Amino acid sequence: MALTMNIVILAAGQGKRMRSDLPKVLHPLAGKPMLAHVIDTARALNAAKICVVVGHGGEQVRQSLAAPDLAWAIQEPQLGTGHAVLQAIPLAVPPAPTLVLYGDVPLIRAATLRRLIEAAGEDQLALLTAHLANPHGYGRIVRVDGEVTRIVEEKDADDAERLIREINTGILVAPGAALARWLPQLGNRNAQGEYYLTDIVALAVAEGMPVVTAHPDAPWETAGINSKAQLAALERIHQRNLAEALMGEGVTLADPARIDVRGELVCGRDVSIDVNCVFEGRVVLGDGVRINANCVIQDAVVGAGSIIGPFARLRPGTRLAEDVHVGNFVEVKNSTIAAHSKANHLAYIGDATVGSRVNVGAGTITCNYDGANKHRTVIEDDVFIGSDTQLVAPVTVGRGATLGAGTTLTRDAPPDALTVSRPKQISVTGWKRPVKQKKA
Ligand code: UD1
Ligand code: CA
């Protein structure tokens, strides 16, 4: 994009209907604050300046999302959308066009915004509008002979204006100098006693500035969030979109309605994912990986051909090489597991380095935490660990070693040897089971 541009994101509203102590724009969508989605989209547009206008819980919002490329304006009290944008004007690069976005409209797409920005050029006002079957609650786009003349809010509209089905999404691009001139002229003599940003349209028309419109591709792009129900509805739409994108890349999903991606999921060829899996942070799945049902995978790399789950949990720092099997009720954290190794049942592998062709028996636990510090467990290639073994870290199991079932390993196990720690098995002949005493 040739133009330098300012982006102002309005995020000062309280969000009373969320009924929450957390500021509305920090509520997560796909694991990320809704405002962070808008900021990331703004970044994709290469703006000269991104300014976020905060009010309610503003300090908390700023602390959560602070970044060197963001400028912050405080709007206190909140006197309307026009008053909100006015707070950002001193931070803007004056002559450049300004794009206005909303912290509670998280799914707006960069491609749609590029169309709006192109429609505006350097010296026109561009509005993102949509035609709705039910326009109730929105500002209406008033046209005369096809030309936009003003926007009227629902509460200020007469009966004829309420029938207009073209609505204002709120998103617009205005030439910077004109915007700085118009905003201080806005009045608040309207049904809500607010300084309406939408009143700049009539000011542009009065100056003879062309007002143009562009439209979103999908209705969810401009959907705002005011309640937990709307948040959940947009979450489902977003997850469905992410699932469609994965399938488009060739990923097999058992049910696109039953996968949750809360971060970045990178998949190789012929990956298949069964139902009810949750992916958080950055997860990389190699070619041919199979994720069985009900797995939770966070910040992990899974090598080609590996099979995970059902009911497995891969926590941050998990690095699996190719053809690794992690089965049911197995948790792996901050550990690397080399090729062809298996932990198929009921195990905890934490802070461990596991070699190739290792078999981790059912119920094996790395005791990585002594109550104060974490310690590492090293399991070298070709080790066989019997069931119900505890590896008390720091400890190393040498190459080719075998640990007998039930071993509590507190010192290193030598390579190629059998190590067992349980006491010798004894049998007591003539032993009797206790019997219940008769009450006197
Ligand atoms: C606004 C538009 C309306 C449009 C609708 C789309 C105006 C006057 N009206 O109405 O034409 O159809 O959005 O949803 O702009 N905000 C602030 N500070 C304020 C007031 C609002 O930051 O002082 C923020 C809110 O947090 C919210 C956004 O601006 O994210 C919109 O405010 P809201 O009061 O919901 O505007 P609407 O009445 O819905
Ligand atoms: Ca609104």
Coordinates of C-alpha atoms and ligand atoms in Angstrom, one line a residue:
M1 CA 0.0 0.0 0.0
A2 CA 1.4 3.4 -1.1
L3 CA -0.5 5.5 1.4
T4 CA 0.7 6.2 4.9
M5 CA -2.3 5.8 7.1
N6 CA -3.4 6.3 10.7
I7 CA -5.5 3.6 12.4
V8 CA -7.6 4.5 15.4
I9 CA -9.2 1.6 17.3
L10 CA -12.0 2.5 19.7
A11 CA -12.0 0.5 22.8
A12 CA -13.3 2.8 25.6
G13 CA -16.8 1.3 26.1
Q14 CA -17.5 -0.4 29.3
G15 CA -19.2 -3.5 28.0
K16 CA -21.8 -3.7 30.8
R17 CA -23.6 -6.6 29.2
M18 CA -20.5 -8.8 29.6
R19 CA -21.2 -8.7 33.4
S20 CA -17.5 -9.1 34.1
D21 CA -14.7 -7.4 35.9
L22 CA -12.5 -7.9 32.9
P23 CA -12.7 -5.0 30.4
K24 CA -14.8 -6.2 27.4
V25 CA -12.0 -5.9 24.8
L26 CA -9.8 -8.3 26.8
H27 CA -12.2 -11.2 26.7
P28 CA -10.6 -13.9 24.6
L29 CA -11.7 -15.1 21.2
A30 CA -9.8 -18.1 20.1
G31 CA -7.5 -17.7 23.1
K32 CA -6.6 -14.1 22.3
P33 CA -8.1 -10.8 23.6
M34 CA -10.6 -9.6 21.0
L35 CA -8.8 -6.3 20.8
A36 CA -5.6 -8.2 20.0
H37 CA -7.3 -9.6 16.9
V38 CA -8.1 -6.0 15.7
I39 CA -4.5 -4.8 16.5
D40 CA -3.1 -7.7 14.5
T41 CA -5.3 -6.9 11.5
A42 CA -4.3 -3.3 11.8
R43 CA -0.7 -4.3 11.7
A44 CA -1.3 -6.3 8.5
L45 CA -2.2 -3.0 6.9
N46 CA 1.2 -1.3 7.5
A47 CA -0.2 1.8 9.2
A48 CA 2.1 4.7 10.0
K49 CA 0.4 4.9 13.4
I50 CA -1.9 2.6 15.4
C51 CA -3.7 4.4 18.2
V52 CA -6.0 2.6 20.7
V53 CA -8.5 4.7 22.5
V54 CA -9.3 3.3 26.0
G55 CA -11.4 4.3 28.9
H56 CA -13.0 1.8 31.2
G57 CA -10.3 -0.4 32.6
G58 CA -7.9 1.5 30.3
E59 CA -4.8 0.9 32.4
Q60 CA -5.4 -2.8 32.4
V61 CA -6.0 -2.9 28.7
R62 CA -2.8 -1.0 28.0
Q63 CA -0.7 -3.2 30.3
S64 CA -2.1 -6.4 28.7
L65 CA -1.4 -5.3 25.2
A66 CA 1.4 -2.8 25.3
A67 CA 3.8 -2.9 22.3
P68 CA 6.2 -0.4 20.9
D69 CA 4.2 0.2 17.7
L70 CA 1.0 1.2 19.6
A71 CA 0.0 4.6 20.9
W72 CA -2.7 5.0 23.6
A73 CA -5.2 7.7 24.2
I74 CA -7.5 7.9 27.2
Q75 CA -11.1 8.9 26.8
E76 CA -12.6 9.7 30.1
P77 CA -15.6 10.2 30.3
Q78 CA -17.0 8.5 27.2
L79 CA -19.0 11.1 25.4
G80 CA -19.6 9.2 22.1
T81 CA -17.7 7.8 19.1
G82 CA -16.9 11.2 17.7
H83 CA -15.4 12.3 21.0
A84 CA -13.5 9.0 21.2
V85 CA -11.8 9.6 17.8
L86 CA -11.0 13.2 18.8
Q87 CA -8.8 11.9 21.6
A88 CA -6.6 10.2 19.1
I89 CA -6.1 13.1 16.8
P90 CA -3.1 14.6 18.6
L91 CA -1.3 11.2 18.1
A92 CA -2.1 10.9 14.4
V93 CA 0.2 11.8 11.4
P94 CA -1.9 14.8 10.3
P95 CA -2.4 14.6 6.5
A96 CA -2.7 10.8 6.2
P97 CA -6.1 9.1 5.9
T98 CA -7.4 7.7 9.2
L99 CA -9.1 4.3 9.4
V100 CA -11.5 3.8 12.4
L101 CA -11.8 0.3 13.8
Y102 CA -13.5 -1.1 16.9
G103 CA -12.0 -3.2 19.7
D104 CA -15.2 -5.2 20.0
V105 CA -15.4 -6.0 16.2
P106 CA -12.7 -8.6 16.1
L107 CA -13.2 -10.5 12.9
I108 CA -12.9 -7.7 10.3
R109 CA -10.6 -8.9 7.5
A110 CA -7.6 -7.0 6.2
A111 CA -8.8 -7.7 2.6
T112 CA -12.1 -5.9 3.3
L113 CA -10.3 -3.0 4.9
R114 CA -7.9 -2.7 1.9
R115 CA -10.9 -2.3 -0.4
L116 CA -12.3 0.4 1.9
I117 CA -8.9 2.2 2.0
E118 CA -8.6 2.1 -1.8
A119 CA -12.2 3.4 -2.2
A120 CA -11.3 6.4 0.0
G121 CA -8.1 7.3 -1.8
E122 CA -6.5 10.4 -0.3
D123 CA -9.4 12.8 -0.3
Q124 CA -12.7 11.0 0.1
L125 CA -14.7 9.7 3.0
A126 CA -15.3 6.0 2.7
L127 CA -17.9 4.1 4.8
L128 CA -18.1 0.4 5.3
T129 CA -21.8 -0.4 5.0
A130 CA -23.9 -3.5 4.7
H131 CA -27.4 -4.3 3.7
L132 CA -29.3 -6.2 6.4
A133 CA -32.7 -7.9 6.4
N134 CA -33.1 -6.7 10.0
P135 CA -31.3 -3.3 10.4
H136 CA -32.7 -2.7 13.9
G137 CA -30.3 -0.9 16.2
Y138 CA -27.8 0.3 13.6
G139 CA -27.2 3.8 12.1
R140 CA -28.9 4.0 8.7
I141 CA -27.2 5.3 5.5
V142 CA -29.4 8.0 4.0
R143 CA -29.0 8.4 0.3
V144 CA -30.5 11.0 -2.1
D145 CA -30.4 10.0 -5.7
G146 CA -28.0 7.3 -4.8
E147 CA -25.5 9.6 -3.1
V148 CA -24.9 9.3 0.6
T149 CA -26.0 12.4 2.4
R150 CA -25.8 11.5 6.1
I151 CA -26.1 8.8 8.7
V152 CA -29.0 8.7 11.1
E153 CA -28.9 6.7 14.3
E154 CA -31.8 4.4 15.1
K155 CA -32.8 6.5 18.1
D156 CA -32.9 9.7 16.0
A157 CA -34.5 8.2 12.9
D158 CA -38.1 8.8 11.8
D159 CA -40.3 6.0 10.6
A160 CA -39.2 6.3 6.9
E161 CA -35.5 6.3 7.8
R162 CA -36.0 3.2 10.0
L163 CA -37.1 1.3 6.9
I164 CA -33.6 1.8 5.3
R165 CA -31.8 -1.5 5.2
E166 CA -28.3 -0.2 4.4
I167 CA -26.6 0.2 7.8
N168 CA -23.4 1.8 9.1
T169 CA -20.9 -0.8 10.3
G170 CA -19.0 2.0 12.1
I171 CA -15.8 1.3 10.2
L172 CA -14.7 4.2 8.0
V173 CA -11.7 6.0 6.4
A174 CA -11.5 9.8 6.5
P175 CA -8.8 12.2 5.1
G176 CA -6.7 13.1 8.1
A177 CA -6.8 16.9 7.8
A178 CA -10.6 17.0 7.2
L179 CA -11.2 14.7 10.2
A180 CA -9.2 16.9 12.5
R181 CA -11.3 19.9 11.2
W182 CA -14.7 18.1 11.6
L183 CA -14.5 16.4 15.0
P184 CA -14.3 19.6 17.1
Q185 CA -17.4 20.9 15.2
L186 CA -19.6 17.9 16.3
G187 CA -22.5 18.7 18.6
N188 CA -24.3 16.4 21.0
R189 CA -27.9 17.6 20.5
N190 CA -29.4 14.2 19.6
A191 CA -31.4 11.4 21.3
Q192 CA -28.4 10.1 23.2
G193 CA -26.7 13.3 24.0
E194 CA -23.5 12.0 22.4
Y195 CA -20.9 13.3 20.0
Y196 CA -21.6 11.0 17.0
L197 CA -18.7 10.2 14.7
T198 CA -21.4 9.5 12.1
D199 CA -22.2 13.2 11.9
I200 CA -18.9 13.8 10.0
V201 CA -20.8 12.4 6.9
A202 CA -23.1 15.4 6.7
L203 CA -20.1 17.7 7.2
A204 CA -18.2 16.0 4.3
V205 CA -21.3 16.4 2.1
A206 CA -21.6 20.1 3.1
E207 CA -18.0 20.6 2.0
G208 CA -18.7 18.8 -1.3
M209 CA -16.4 15.9 -0.4
P210 CA -17.4 12.7 -2.1
V211 CA -18.7 10.0 0.2
V212 CA -18.1 6.5 -1.1
T213 CA -19.0 3.0 0.3
A214 CA -17.5 -0.4 0.4
H215 CA -18.9 -3.6 1.8
P216 CA -17.7 -6.6 3.8
D217 CA -17.7 -10.1 2.2
A218 CA -19.4 -11.8 5.1
P219 CA -21.7 -10.5 7.9
W220 CA -19.5 -11.9 10.7
E221 CA -16.7 -9.5 9.7
T222 CA -18.5 -6.5 11.2
A223 CA -20.3 -8.3 14.0
G224 CA -19.7 -6.6 17.4
I225 CA -19.6 -8.3 20.7
N226 CA -21.6 -6.9 23.6
S227 CA -22.5 -10.1 25.5
K228 CA -21.2 -13.5 26.4
A229 CA -23.7 -15.1 24.0
Q230 CA -22.4 -12.9 21.1
L231 CA -18.8 -13.8 22.1
A232 CA -19.6 -17.5 22.0
A233 CA -21.4 -17.1 18.6
L234 CA -18.4 -15.4 17.0
E235 CA -16.1 -17.9 18.5
R236 CA -18.0 -20.7 16.7
I237 CA -17.9 -18.7 13.4
H238 CA -14.2 -18.1 13.8
Q239 CA -13.4 -21.7 14.6
R240 CA -15.5 -22.9 11.7
N241 CA -13.5 -20.5 9.4
L242 CA -10.2 -21.9 10.9
A243 CA -11.4 -25.4 10.3
E244 CA -12.3 -24.6 6.7
A245 CA -8.9 -23.2 6.1
L246 CA -7.2 -26.3 7.6
M247 CA -9.3 -28.6 5.3
G248 CA -8.4 -26.3 2.4
E249 CA -4.8 -27.1 3.2
G250 CA -5.5 -30.8 3.1
V251 CA -6.0 -31.6 6.8
T252 CA -8.6 -34.3 7.5
L253 CA -10.9 -33.2 10.3
A254 CA -13.3 -35.9 11.6
D255 CA -15.7 -33.0 12.4
P256 CA -14.9 -29.4 11.5
A257 CA -17.4 -28.3 14.3
R258 CA -15.4 -30.1 16.9
I259 CA -11.9 -28.6 16.8
D260 CA -10.6 -25.6 18.7
V261 CA -7.6 -23.7 17.5
R262 CA -6.5 -21.0 20.0
G263 CA -3.3 -20.0 18.3
E264 CA -1.4 -21.1 15.2
L265 CA -1.7 -24.7 14.0
V266 CA 0.8 -25.6 11.2
C267 CA 0.1 -28.9 9.5
G268 CA 2.1 -31.0 7.0
R269 CA 0.5 -33.3 4.4
D270 CA -2.0 -35.9 5.3
V271 CA -2.5 -34.9 8.9
S272 CA -5.7 -36.2 10.4
I273 CA -7.4 -34.9 13.5
D274 CA -10.2 -36.7 15.3
V275 CA -12.9 -34.9 17.4
N276 CA -12.6 -32.6 20.4
C277 CA -9.0 -31.7 20.1
V278 CA -7.8 -28.3 21.4
F279 CA -4.6 -26.6 20.1
E280 CA -3.1 -23.7 21.9
G281 CA -0.2 -21.4 21.1
R282 CA 2.0 -22.5 18.2
V283 CA 1.6 -26.2 17.3
V284 CA 3.4 -27.9 14.4
L285 CA 2.2 -31.3 13.2
G286 CA 4.5 -33.1 10.7
D287 CA 3.4 -35.1 7.6
G288 CA 1.1 -38.0 8.3
V289 CA 0.5 -37.1 12.0
R290 CA -2.6 -38.6 13.5
I291 CA -4.2 -36.9 16.5
N292 CA -6.9 -39.1 18.0
A293 CA -9.9 -37.8 19.9
N294 CA -9.8 -35.6 23.0
C295 CA -6.2 -34.3 23.0
V296 CA -5.0 -31.0 24.3
I297 CA -1.8 -29.8 22.6
Q298 CA 0.0 -26.5 23.4
D299 CA 3.2 -25.0 22.0
A300 CA 4.5 -28.4 20.8
V301 CA 6.1 -29.9 17.7
V302 CA 5.0 -33.4 16.6
G303 CA 7.2 -35.2 14.1
A304 CA 6.1 -36.9 10.9
G305 CA 4.0 -40.1 11.3
S306 CA 3.5 -39.7 15.0
I307 CA 0.3 -40.9 16.6
I308 CA -1.1 -38.9 19.6
G309 CA -4.0 -39.9 21.9
P310 CA -6.8 -40.4 22.4
F311 CA -6.8 -38.4 25.6
A312 CA -3.2 -37.2 25.5
R313 CA -1.8 -33.9 26.6
L314 CA 1.2 -32.3 25.1
R315 CA 2.3 -29.2 27.1
P316 CA 4.7 -26.4 26.1
G317 CA 8.2 -27.4 25.1
T318 CA 7.2 -30.9 23.8
R319 CA 9.3 -31.9 20.8
L320 CA 8.5 -35.2 19.3
A321 CA 10.6 -36.7 16.4
E322 CA 9.1 -38.9 13.8
D323 CA 7.0 -42.0 14.5
V324 CA 6.5 -41.3 18.2
H325 CA 3.4 -42.7 19.9
V326 CA 1.9 -40.9 22.9
G327 CA -1.2 -42.8 24.0
N328 CA -4.1 -42.3 26.4
F329 CA -3.6 -40.4 29.6
V330 CA 0.0 -39.5 28.9
E331 CA 1.2 -36.0 29.6
V332 CA 4.4 -34.7 28.1
K333 CA 6.0 -31.3 29.1
N334 CA 9.2 -29.6 28.2
S335 CA 10.7 -32.8 26.8
T336 CA 12.1 -34.1 23.6
I337 CA 11.4 -37.6 22.5
A338 CA 13.4 -39.1 19.6
A339 CA 12.2 -41.2 16.8
H340 CA 10.2 -44.5 17.2
S341 CA 9.7 -44.1 20.9
K342 CA 6.5 -45.0 22.6
A343 CA 4.7 -44.0 25.8
N344 CA 1.3 -45.5 25.3
H345 CA -0.5 -45.5 28.6
L346 CA -0.8 -43.4 31.8
A347 CA 2.5 -41.7 32.0
Y348 CA 4.1 -38.3 32.9
I349 CA 7.2 -37.3 31.0
G350 CA 8.3 -33.9 32.2
D351 CA 11.7 -32.1 31.7
A352 CA 13.1 -35.2 30.0
T353 CA 15.3 -36.1 27.1
V354 CA 14.2 -39.4 25.7
G355 CA 16.2 -41.2 23.0
S356 CA 15.1 -43.4 20.1
R357 CA 13.2 -46.7 20.2
V358 CA 12.5 -46.2 23.9
N359 CA 9.5 -48.0 25.4
V360 CA 8.0 -46.2 28.4
G361 CA 5.8 -48.6 30.3
A362 CA 2.3 -47.8 31.6
G363 CA 2.3 -45.7 34.7
T364 CA 5.8 -44.4 34.4
I365 CA 6.4 -41.0 36.1
T366 CA 9.4 -38.6 35.8
C367 CA 9.6 -37.1 39.3
N368 CA 10.9 -33.8 38.0
Y369 CA 10.0 -31.6 40.9
D370 CA 11.5 -31.8 44.4
G371 CA 9.1 -29.2 45.8
A372 CA 11.5 -26.4 45.1
N373 CA 13.3 -27.0 41.8
K374 CA 12.8 -28.9 38.5
H375 CA 15.4 -31.5 37.4
R376 CA 16.0 -33.3 34.2
T377 CA 15.6 -37.0 33.4
V378 CA 17.7 -38.4 30.5
I379 CA 16.6 -41.7 28.9
E380 CA 19.1 -42.9 26.3
D381 CA 18.4 -44.9 23.1
D382 CA 16.8 -48.4 23.2
V383 CA 15.8 -48.2 26.9
F384 CA 12.9 -50.3 28.1
I385 CA 11.1 -48.9 31.2
G386 CA 8.9 -51.4 33.0
S387 CA 5.4 -50.3 34.1
D388 CA 4.8 -48.2 37.2
T389 CA 8.4 -46.9 37.4
Q390 CA 9.4 -43.6 39.0
L391 CA 12.4 -41.8 37.7
V392 CA 13.6 -39.4 40.5
A393 CA 15.4 -36.6 38.7
P394 CA 18.1 -35.7 38.1
V395 CA 18.7 -39.2 36.8
T396 CA 20.0 -40.9 33.6
V397 CA 19.1 -44.2 32.2
G398 CA 22.0 -45.6 30.1
R399 CA 21.6 -46.8 26.5
G400 CA 20.0 -50.2 26.2
A401 CA 19.1 -50.4 29.9
T402 CA 16.0 -52.2 31.2
L403 CA 14.2 -51.0 34.3
G404 CA 12.1 -53.7 36.0
A405 CA 8.4 -52.9 36.6
G406 CA 7.8 -50.9 39.8
T407 CA 11.4 -49.5 39.9
T408 CA 12.0 -46.3 41.9
L409 CA 15.1 -45.0 40.3
T410 CA 17.1 -42.6 42.5
R411 CA 20.6 -43.1 41.0
D412 CA 21.7 -43.5 37.3
A413 CA 21.0 -46.9 35.7
P414 CA 23.9 -48.3 33.8
P415 CA 23.6 -49.1 30.1
D416 CA 22.6 -52.5 28.9
A417 CA 21.9 -53.8 32.4
L418 CA 18.6 -54.7 34.2
T419 CA 18.0 -52.4 37.1
V420 CA 15.3 -53.2 39.7
S421 CA 14.6 -51.5 43.0
R422 CA 11.7 -53.4 44.4
P423 CA 12.4 -55.7 47.4
K424 CA 12.6 -59.4 46.8
Q425 CA 9.2 -61.1 46.4
I426 CA 8.3 -63.2 49.5
S427 CA 5.4 -65.6 50.1
V428 CA 4.2 -66.4 53.7
T429 CA 2.7 -69.8 53.9
G430 CA 0.0 -70.3 56.6
W431 CA -0.9 -66.6 56.6
K432 CA -4.5 -66.0 57.4
R433 CA -6.7 -63.1 56.3
P434 CA -8.0 -61.0 59.2
V435 CA -11.7 -61.8 60.0
K436 CA -14.3 -59.4 61.2
Q437 CA -14.6 -59.3 65.1
K438 CA -18.1 -60.1 66.4
K439 CA -19.5 -57.3 68.5
A440 CA -19.9 -58.3 72.2
Ligands
UD1_1 C1 -22.3 3.0 16.4 C2 -22.6 3.9 15.2 C3 -23.7 3.3 14.4 C4 -23.4 1.9 13.9 C5 -22.9 1.0 15.1 C6 -22.4 -0.3 14.5 C7 -22.2 6.1 16.1 C8 -22.8 7.4 16.6 N1 -23.0 5.2 15.8 O1 -23.5 2.9 17.2 O2 -24.0 4.1 13.3 O3 -24.4 1.3 13.2 O4 -21.9 1.7 15.9 O5 -22.2 -1.1 15.6 O6 -21.0 6.0 16.0 N2 -16.9 3.9 22.0 C9 -15.9 4.5 22.7 N3 -16.2 5.7 23.3 C10 -17.4 6.3 23.3 C11 -18.5 5.6 22.7 C12 -18.2 4.4 22.1 O7 -14.8 4.1 22.7 O8 -17.5 7.4 23.9 C13 -16.7 2.6 21.4 C14 -17.4 1.5 22.0 O9 -16.5 0.8 23.0 C15 -17.7 0.6 20.9 C16 -17.9 1.5 19.7 O10 -17.2 2.7 20.1 O11 -16.7 -0.3 20.6 C17 -19.3 1.7 19.3 O12 -20.0 2.4 20.3 P1 -21.5 2.1 20.6 O13 -21.9 3.0 21.7 O14 -21.7 0.7 20.7 O15 -22.1 2.7 19.3 P2 -23.5 2.3 18.7 O16 -24.6 3.0 19.4 O17 -23.7 0.8 18.5
CA2 CA -22.8 -0.9 19.4

